[in-house]
């Protein structure tokens, strides 16, 4: 019988899947060929191996942050995961820091795009459409400002516009927070994701106060380089309303880029007028909750197809939100009117000016009645027996206003908010409403990616390193983890689809769309035991895990058998 001294247990879990894909995609070799280890570097690990280890830590399904990477691997079977020799003491802060610096010096954006496009090629896929979006990450540290790129001066914008292929520092500063942490400084990340696989093809760290519309305009230039990876040079750029601006639309048209995006109806008067003009048109059903109709229009100097969509779900949301906003506004305005009850003005023009100011505050409410009350200023002391002459009297003025909710306006707002416009400049294609709406709704692929990056069960939801260059390198490594996760997810689902296989999900129902998160949970109990002789034994591989390994292929099965 074997004793404890004759065997060593290690955790393999789902990281065997991740490590096998890293080997299959050649990520370590690709990084090492582009960024070879310098001769004076005392580390036992190459830069590619360090990145792979950080990715394993990032998708390790723990809340342990990336700065504790060396502790994370104390009981992990790294040799089985990545096929490399590894000792825990080889991975420390200095080794990780040097690798992050080298990644930054090479150029994070071009390095990432090369790795992700190689992944796509390895899966036998080409690009059909790309989704574009951005998000913010809050930062527990001091503000770091290097450029004044938030200036509204066009010349300064041109001076501060940088080439993403050239390493450059970014501003860690205050901006609009998507994380509900406006009190913290932040950074932004711009990302482009392949629609079919969900693999990010492009990432770029941005200043914390970057305007989406301006940033998307810069990303459009990069998009053109993806054309060689398409089936026929035909590719769609899909984005939310931040993509739709006069400058971006003109730029995409000049570059020959086909876009599908939501029109910024809250900003563009042309969109608002279009909705008002056509909201009474007869729309055909698209699905259970949406109705729509396509129109050929010209906007921003470009011929486009606009799909006007009425959403039942959006109508229900707008009814609630407008009613709630109207009630809140009424309460706030009545509070202001109480203040006016104690406020006097020295002349009538001042009272009229204040009344105009109050009127401008009304959005969902309207003034039901208003008047300016003229009062004589009483003198101190006893009331005189004889009325004072007019020349000795002084007057003060008071505002009297009553308000009601403007039901007519609220109904118009509710109705308009239940409509939105999806636009494309591909006017030659005969679009069906459901096709165009489906193309736009693929935008949720990039949004799911951002949720993955912010999930504390995977990567940390905030940034912990302080050096600007390493903050950006960490972004790249986190996004590379998302790319690997997405590639594995697509690989499994595609194998299930080709083999017409269904697996039971968390609630025991058969599905052909099992999630990689659930797959990770299935493999979580797997451990390896290494005998004194060097033989490796695998335990706790469930029948469901065997089914998944059969779908993924022999390389994956060999790790767990």
Tab-separated table of C-alpha atoms in Angstrom, residues 176-489:
chain	number	residue	atom	x	y	z
A	176	UNK	CA	-18.433	58.561	-16.501
A	177	UNK	CA	-18.405	55.320	-14.489
A	178	UNK	CA	-20.196	52.197	-15.769
A	179	UNK	CA	-19.301	50.547	-12.444
A	180	UNK	CA	-21.304	52.937	-10.218
A	181	UNK	CA	-18.045	54.165	-8.631
A	182	UNK	CA	-17.899	57.856	-9.627
A	183	UNK	CA	-15.768	58.595	-6.565
A	184	UNK	CA	-12.876	56.521	-7.980
A	185	UNK	CA	-10.550	57.245	-10.882
A	186	UNK	CA	-10.850	54.846	-13.778
A	187	UNK	CA	-9.586	53.605	-17.129
A	188	UNK	CA	-11.508	52.687	-20.244
A	189	UNK	CA	-11.105	49.726	-22.562
A	190	UNK	CA	-12.221	49.695	-26.188
A	191	UNK	CA	-12.873	46.271	-27.663
A	192	UNK	CA	-13.914	44.700	-30.983
A	193	UNK	CA	-15.371	41.186	-30.858
A	194	UNK	CA	-16.017	38.632	-33.609
A	195	UNK	CA	-19.776	38.159	-33.786
A	196	UNK	CA	-19.804	34.400	-34.469
A	197	UNK	CA	-17.279	33.197	-31.874
A	198	UNK	CA	-17.263	36.022	-29.314
A	199	UNK	CA	-13.445	36.208	-29.545
A	200	UNK	CA	-12.081	39.749	-29.028
A	201	UNK	CA	-10.050	40.765	-32.069
A	202	UNK	CA	-8.903	44.147	-30.837
A	203	UNK	CA	-8.387	45.789	-27.455
A	204	UNK	CA	-6.983	49.125	-26.442
A	205	UNK	CA	-6.724	50.733	-22.994
A	206	UNK	CA	-7.969	54.320	-23.063
A	207	UNK	CA	-8.012	57.378	-20.800
A	208	UNK	CA	-10.602	57.284	-18.027
A	209	UNK	CA	-12.507	60.238	-19.518
A	210	UNK	CA	-12.445	59.091	-23.153
A	211	UNK	CA	-15.503	59.946	-25.208
A	212	UNK	CA	-16.905	56.815	-26.883
A	213	UNK	CA	-17.773	58.604	-30.111
A	214	UNK	CA	-14.195	59.872	-30.588
A	215	UNK	CA	-12.627	56.546	-29.573
A	216	UNK	CA	-14.856	54.559	-31.938
A	217	UNK	CA	-13.744	56.843	-34.742
A	218	UNK	CA	-10.117	55.816	-34.117
A	219	UNK	CA	-11.063	52.123	-33.954
A	220	UNK	CA	-12.696	52.342	-37.385
A	221	UNK	CA	-9.210	52.759	-38.887
A	222	UNK	CA	-8.085	49.469	-37.311
A	223	UNK	CA	-11.211	47.695	-38.548
A	224	UNK	CA	-10.046	47.965	-42.153
A	225	UNK	CA	-7.112	45.640	-41.430
A	226	UNK	CA	-9.542	42.772	-40.664
A	227	UNK	CA	-10.769	42.546	-44.265
A	228	UNK	CA	-8.133	39.986	-45.245
A	229	UNK	CA	-9.590	37.611	-42.638
A	230	UNK	CA	-13.109	37.684	-44.117
A	231	UNK	CA	-14.763	35.261	-46.521
A	232	UNK	CA	-15.064	37.753	-49.396
A	233	UNK	CA	-13.800	41.052	-48.021
A	234	UNK	CA	-17.328	41.809	-46.837
A	235	UNK	CA	-17.608	42.601	-43.138
A	236	UNK	CA	-20.026	44.529	-40.925
A	237	UNK	CA	-19.056	46.794	-38.041
A	238	UNK	CA	-21.807	46.703	-35.395
A	239	UNK	CA	-22.034	49.157	-32.524
A	240	UNK	CA	-24.333	51.031	-30.196
A	241	UNK	CA	-25.495	54.625	-30.639
A	242	UNK	CA	-22.060	56.029	-29.675
A	243	UNK	CA	-20.826	54.849	-33.089
A	244	UNK	CA	-23.427	56.952	-34.872
A	245	UNK	CA	-22.054	60.475	-35.316
A	246	UNK	CA	-21.677	62.598	-38.415
A	247	UNK	CA	-17.888	62.231	-38.395
A	248	UNK	CA	-17.911	58.460	-37.832
A	249	UNK	CA	-20.596	57.824	-40.467
A	250	UNK	CA	-18.735	59.873	-43.067
A	251	UNK	CA	-15.427	58.196	-42.160
A	252	UNK	CA	-16.850	54.681	-42.459
A	253	UNK	CA	-18.498	55.498	-45.780
A	254	UNK	CA	-15.245	56.895	-47.207
A	255	UNK	CA	-13.342	53.809	-45.990
A	256	UNK	CA	-15.843	51.422	-47.563
A	257	UNK	CA	-16.890	50.012	-44.172
A	258	UNK	CA	-20.386	48.562	-43.872
A	259	UNK	CA	-21.918	49.395	-40.488
A	260	UNK	CA	-24.980	48.324	-38.532
A	261	UNK	CA	-25.692	50.557	-35.566
A	262	UNK	CA	-28.399	52.178	-33.556
A	263	UNK	CA	-29.081	55.787	-34.446
A	264	UNK	CA	-28.415	58.185	-31.572
A	265	UNK	CA	-32.043	59.335	-31.394
A	266	UNK	CA	-31.453	61.250	-28.175
A	267	UNK	CA	-28.864	63.482	-29.840
A	268	UNK	CA	-29.820	63.754	-33.503
A	269	UNK	CA	-32.790	65.922	-34.414
A	270	UNK	CA	-33.155	64.017	-37.709
A	271	UNK	CA	-33.816	60.778	-35.795
A	272	UNK	CA	-36.358	62.410	-33.502
A	273	UNK	CA	-38.202	63.932	-36.445
A	274	UNK	CA	-38.132	60.587	-38.266
A	275	UNK	CA	-39.724	58.784	-35.315
A	276	UNK	CA	-42.392	61.465	-34.979
A	277	UNK	CA	-43.163	61.298	-38.710
A	278	UNK	CA	-43.401	57.503	-38.959
A	279	UNK	CA	-44.538	56.263	-35.546
A	280	UNK	CA	-48.115	55.934	-36.840
A	281	UNK	CA	-47.040	53.815	-39.826
A	282	UNK	CA	-48.211	50.223	-39.994
A	283	UNK	CA	-45.290	48.077	-38.804
A	284	UNK	CA	-44.950	44.367	-39.514
A	285	UNK	CA	-44.222	41.860	-36.696
A	286	UNK	CA	-40.528	40.958	-36.347
A	287	UNK	CA	-40.813	38.663	-33.332
A	288	UNK	CA	-42.971	38.301	-30.229
A	289	UNK	CA	-42.093	41.717	-28.784
A	290	UNK	CA	-40.895	43.837	-31.734
A	291	UNK	CA	-42.501	45.330	-34.841
A	292	UNK	CA	-40.679	47.204	-37.563
A	293	UNK	CA	-40.358	48.561	-41.075
A	294	UNK	CA	-37.397	49.511	-43.266
A	295	UNK	CA	-36.981	52.862	-45.045
A	296	UNK	CA	-34.400	54.220	-47.492
A	297	UNK	CA	-33.133	57.557	-46.142
A	298	UNK	CA	-30.189	59.919	-46.412
A	299	UNK	CA	-28.599	61.107	-43.158
A	300	UNK	CA	-25.168	62.602	-42.409
A	301	UNK	CA	-24.730	62.828	-46.191
A	302	UNK	CA	-24.880	59.021	-46.616
A	303	UNK	CA	-27.575	56.824	-48.181
A	304	UNK	CA	-28.802	54.394	-45.533
A	305	UNK	CA	-31.433	51.798	-44.720
A	306	UNK	CA	-33.208	52.663	-41.473
A	307	UNK	CA	-35.216	50.092	-39.574
A	308	UNK	CA	-37.828	51.705	-37.343
A	309	UNK	CA	-38.533	49.323	-34.467
A	310	UNK	CA	-41.323	49.468	-31.907
A	311	UNK	CA	-40.530	47.395	-28.830
A	312	UNK	CA	-43.276	46.268	-26.450
A	313	UNK	CA	-40.675	45.722	-23.744
A	314	UNK	CA	-39.268	49.230	-24.249
A	315	UNK	CA	-42.788	50.657	-24.095
A	316	UNK	CA	-43.416	48.991	-20.716
A	317	UNK	CA	-40.084	50.299	-19.414
A	318	UNK	CA	-40.727	53.817	-20.712
A	319	UNK	CA	-44.191	53.940	-19.134
A	320	UNK	CA	-42.725	53.161	-15.738
A	321	UNK	CA	-39.642	55.386	-16.075
A	322	UNK	CA	-41.529	58.442	-17.378
A	323	UNK	CA	-44.246	58.198	-14.691
A	324	UNK	CA	-41.589	57.855	-12.017
A	325	UNK	CA	-39.569	60.791	-13.388
A	326	UNK	CA	-42.687	62.968	-13.594
A	327	UNK	CA	-43.595	62.289	-9.956
A	328	UNK	CA	-40.059	63.012	-8.780
A	329	UNK	CA	-40.003	66.245	-10.769
A	330	UNK	CA	-43.348	67.335	-9.310
A	331	UNK	CA	-42.109	66.768	-5.759
A	332	UNK	CA	-38.918	68.735	-6.424
A	333	UNK	CA	-40.816	71.616	-8.068
A	334	UNK	CA	-43.350	71.840	-5.234
A	335	UNK	CA	-40.468	72.066	-2.811
A	336	UNK	CA	-39.132	74.971	-4.854
A	337	UNK	CA	-42.572	76.637	-4.798
A	338	UNK	CA	-42.577	76.520	-0.993
A	339	UNK	CA	-39.332	78.462	-1.072
A	340	UNK	CA	-40.952	81.019	-3.362
A	341	UNK	CA	-43.689	81.485	-0.728
A	342	UNK	CA	-41.055	83.023	1.550
A	343	UNK	CA	-39.160	84.868	-1.166
A	344	UNK	CA	-39.766	88.495	-2.192
A	345	UNK	CA	-38.350	90.383	-5.156
A	346	UNK	CA	-37.535	94.059	-5.181
A	347	UNK	CA	-38.915	94.671	-8.685
A	348	UNK	CA	-41.281	93.022	-11.128
A	349	UNK	CA	-38.583	92.208	-13.778
A	350	UNK	CA	-36.693	90.180	-11.149
A	351	UNK	CA	-39.846	88.201	-10.376
A	352	UNK	CA	-40.479	87.605	-14.102
A	353	UNK	CA	-36.885	86.452	-14.557
A	354	UNK	CA	-37.252	83.944	-11.718
A	355	UNK	CA	-40.564	82.736	-13.126
A	356	UNK	CA	-38.861	82.118	-16.494
A	357	UNK	CA	-36.099	80.225	-14.715
A	358	UNK	CA	-38.695	78.052	-12.956
A	359	UNK	CA	-40.482	77.400	-16.251
A	360	UNK	CA	-37.214	76.124	-17.774
A	361	UNK	CA	-36.966	73.616	-14.927
A	362	UNK	CA	-40.248	71.996	-15.987
A	363	UNK	CA	-39.886	68.991	-18.273
A	364	UNK	CA	-42.597	66.532	-17.359
A	365	UNK	CA	-44.668	69.146	-15.534
A	366	UNK	CA	-46.412	72.269	-16.774
A	367	UNK	CA	-47.421	75.536	-15.154
A	368	UNK	CA	-51.188	75.455	-14.562
A	369	UNK	CA	-51.413	79.056	-13.365
A	370	UNK	CA	-48.979	81.836	-12.563
A	371	UNK	CA	-49.072	85.421	-11.383
A	372	UNK	CA	-46.889	88.051	-9.806
A	373	UNK	CA	-48.389	89.481	-6.628
A	374	UNK	CA	-47.542	93.091	-5.793
A	375	UNK	CA	-47.461	93.896	-2.059
A	376	UNK	CA	-46.747	97.081	-0.139
A	377	UNK	CA	-43.763	96.758	2.173
A	378	UNK	CA	-45.112	97.440	5.697
A	379	UNK	CA	-43.382	100.106	7.788
A	380	UNK	CA	-42.171	99.283	11.248
A	381	UNK	CA	-44.171	100.626	14.174
A	382	UNK	CA	-47.847	101.452	14.515
A	383	UNK	CA	-50.108	101.582	11.527
A	384	UNK	CA	-50.603	105.285	10.572
A	385	UNK	CA	-54.097	106.720	10.964
A	386	UNK	CA	-53.813	108.408	7.579
A	387	UNK	CA	-52.743	106.452	4.510
A	388	UNK	CA	-49.290	107.366	3.308
A	389	UNK	CA	-48.894	109.162	-0.006
A	390	UNK	CA	-47.944	106.976	-2.996
A	391	UNK	CA	-44.533	108.596	-3.221
A	392	UNK	CA	-43.637	107.316	0.258
A	393	UNK	CA	-44.732	103.729	-0.399
A	394	UNK	CA	-42.376	100.890	-1.387
A	395	UNK	CA	-43.459	97.614	-2.946
A	396	UNK	CA	-42.216	94.043	-3.136
A	397	UNK	CA	-43.159	91.238	-5.504
A	398	UNK	CA	-43.979	87.606	-4.936
A	399	UNK	CA	-44.406	84.667	-7.335
A	400	UNK	CA	-47.574	82.584	-7.240
A	401	UNK	CA	-47.449	79.359	-9.329
A	402	UNK	CA	-49.380	76.096	-9.443
A	403	UNK	CA	-48.218	73.077	-11.438
A	404	UNK	CA	-49.590	69.834	-12.873
A	405	UNK	CA	-47.995	66.869	-14.634
A	406	UNK	CA	-48.007	67.476	-18.388
A	407	UNK	CA	-49.807	64.294	-19.420
A	408	UNK	CA	-49.728	65.141	-23.118
A	409	UNK	CA	-45.959	65.597	-23.152
A	410	UNK	CA	-45.409	62.479	-20.992
A	411	UNK	CA	-47.445	60.392	-23.426
A	412	UNK	CA	-45.366	61.657	-26.354
A	413	UNK	CA	-42.133	60.802	-24.505
A	414	UNK	CA	-43.430	57.345	-23.578
A	415	UNK	CA	-44.367	56.684	-27.147
A	416	UNK	CA	-41.108	57.958	-28.628
A	417	UNK	CA	-39.006	55.923	-26.195
A	418	UNK	CA	-40.723	52.729	-27.272
A	419	UNK	CA	-39.259	53.269	-30.764
A	420	UNK	CA	-35.643	53.082	-31.908
A	421	UNK	CA	-33.820	53.107	-35.239
A	422	UNK	CA	-31.244	50.631	-36.537
A	423	UNK	CA	-29.203	51.958	-39.464
A	424	UNK	CA	-26.902	50.454	-42.096
A	425	UNK	CA	-25.161	51.887	-45.143
A	426	UNK	CA	-25.439	48.571	-47.026
A	427	UNK	CA	-28.272	49.770	-49.255
A	428	UNK	CA	-27.683	47.169	-51.984
A	429	UNK	CA	-28.758	44.280	-49.790
A	430	UNK	CA	-32.486	43.613	-49.561
A	431	UNK	CA	-32.794	43.671	-45.794
A	432	UNK	CA	-35.618	41.934	-43.996
A	433	UNK	CA	-36.521	43.623	-40.677
A	434	UNK	CA	-35.664	40.508	-38.646
A	435	UNK	CA	-32.238	40.182	-40.343
A	436	UNK	CA	-31.224	43.749	-39.606
A	437	UNK	CA	-32.466	43.640	-36.010
A	438	UNK	CA	-30.661	40.330	-35.381
A	439	UNK	CA	-27.437	41.791	-36.789
A	440	UNK	CA	-27.698	44.760	-34.415
A	441	UNK	CA	-28.585	42.622	-31.386
A	442	UNK	CA	-25.370	40.632	-31.803
A	443	UNK	CA	-23.890	43.593	-29.912
A	444	UNK	CA	-24.509	41.689	-26.675
A	445	UNK	CA	-21.470	39.490	-27.473
A	446	UNK	CA	-19.080	42.288	-26.530
A	447	UNK	CA	-21.219	43.239	-23.524
A	448	UNK	CA	-21.022	39.649	-22.247
A	449	UNK	CA	-17.259	39.863	-22.659
A	450	UNK	CA	-17.055	42.925	-20.438
A	451	UNK	CA	-19.210	41.192	-17.804
A	452	UNK	CA	-16.733	38.284	-17.868
A	453	UNK	CA	-13.772	40.615	-17.318
A	454	UNK	CA	-15.504	42.277	-14.362
A	455	UNK	CA	-16.699	39.061	-12.733
A	456	UNK	CA	-14.689	38.653	-9.482
A	457	UNK	CA	-15.018	34.854	-9.806
A	458	UNK	CA	-12.703	35.112	-12.797
A	459	UNK	CA	-10.590	38.252	-13.142
A	460	UNK	CA	-10.412	40.981	-10.524
A	461	UNK	CA	-13.102	43.634	-10.978
A	462	UNK	CA	-10.664	46.483	-10.353
A	463	UNK	CA	-7.031	47.207	-11.200
A	464	UNK	CA	-4.364	46.706	-8.525
A	465	UNK	CA	-0.972	47.528	-10.133
A	466	UNK	CA	0.277	51.114	-9.972
A	467	UNK	CA	2.736	51.471	-12.889
A	468	UNK	CA	0.926	52.877	-15.911
A	469	UNK	CA	2.596	50.518	-18.361
A	470	UNK	CA	1.684	47.477	-16.261
A	471	UNK	CA	-1.917	48.595	-15.855
A	472	UNK	CA	-2.262	48.482	-19.628
A	473	UNK	CA	-0.431	45.136	-19.863
A	474	UNK	CA	-2.817	43.686	-17.288
A	475	UNK	CA	-5.743	44.795	-19.466
A	476	UNK	CA	-4.225	42.906	-22.388
A	477	UNK	CA	-3.713	39.710	-20.346
A	478	UNK	CA	-7.268	39.892	-18.973
A	479	UNK	CA	-8.689	40.297	-22.469
A	480	UNK	CA	-6.515	37.425	-23.726
A	481	UNK	CA	-8.140	35.280	-21.014
A	482	UNK	CA	-11.542	36.291	-22.387
A	483	UNK	CA	-10.414	35.354	-25.914
A	484	UNK	CA	-9.318	31.884	-24.763
A	485	UNK	CA	-12.548	31.383	-22.787
A	486	UNK	CA	-14.636	32.410	-25.825
A	487	UNK	CA	-12.657	30.188	-28.191
A	488	UNK	CA	-13.166	27.161	-25.928
A	489	UNK	CA	-16.868	28.000	-25.624
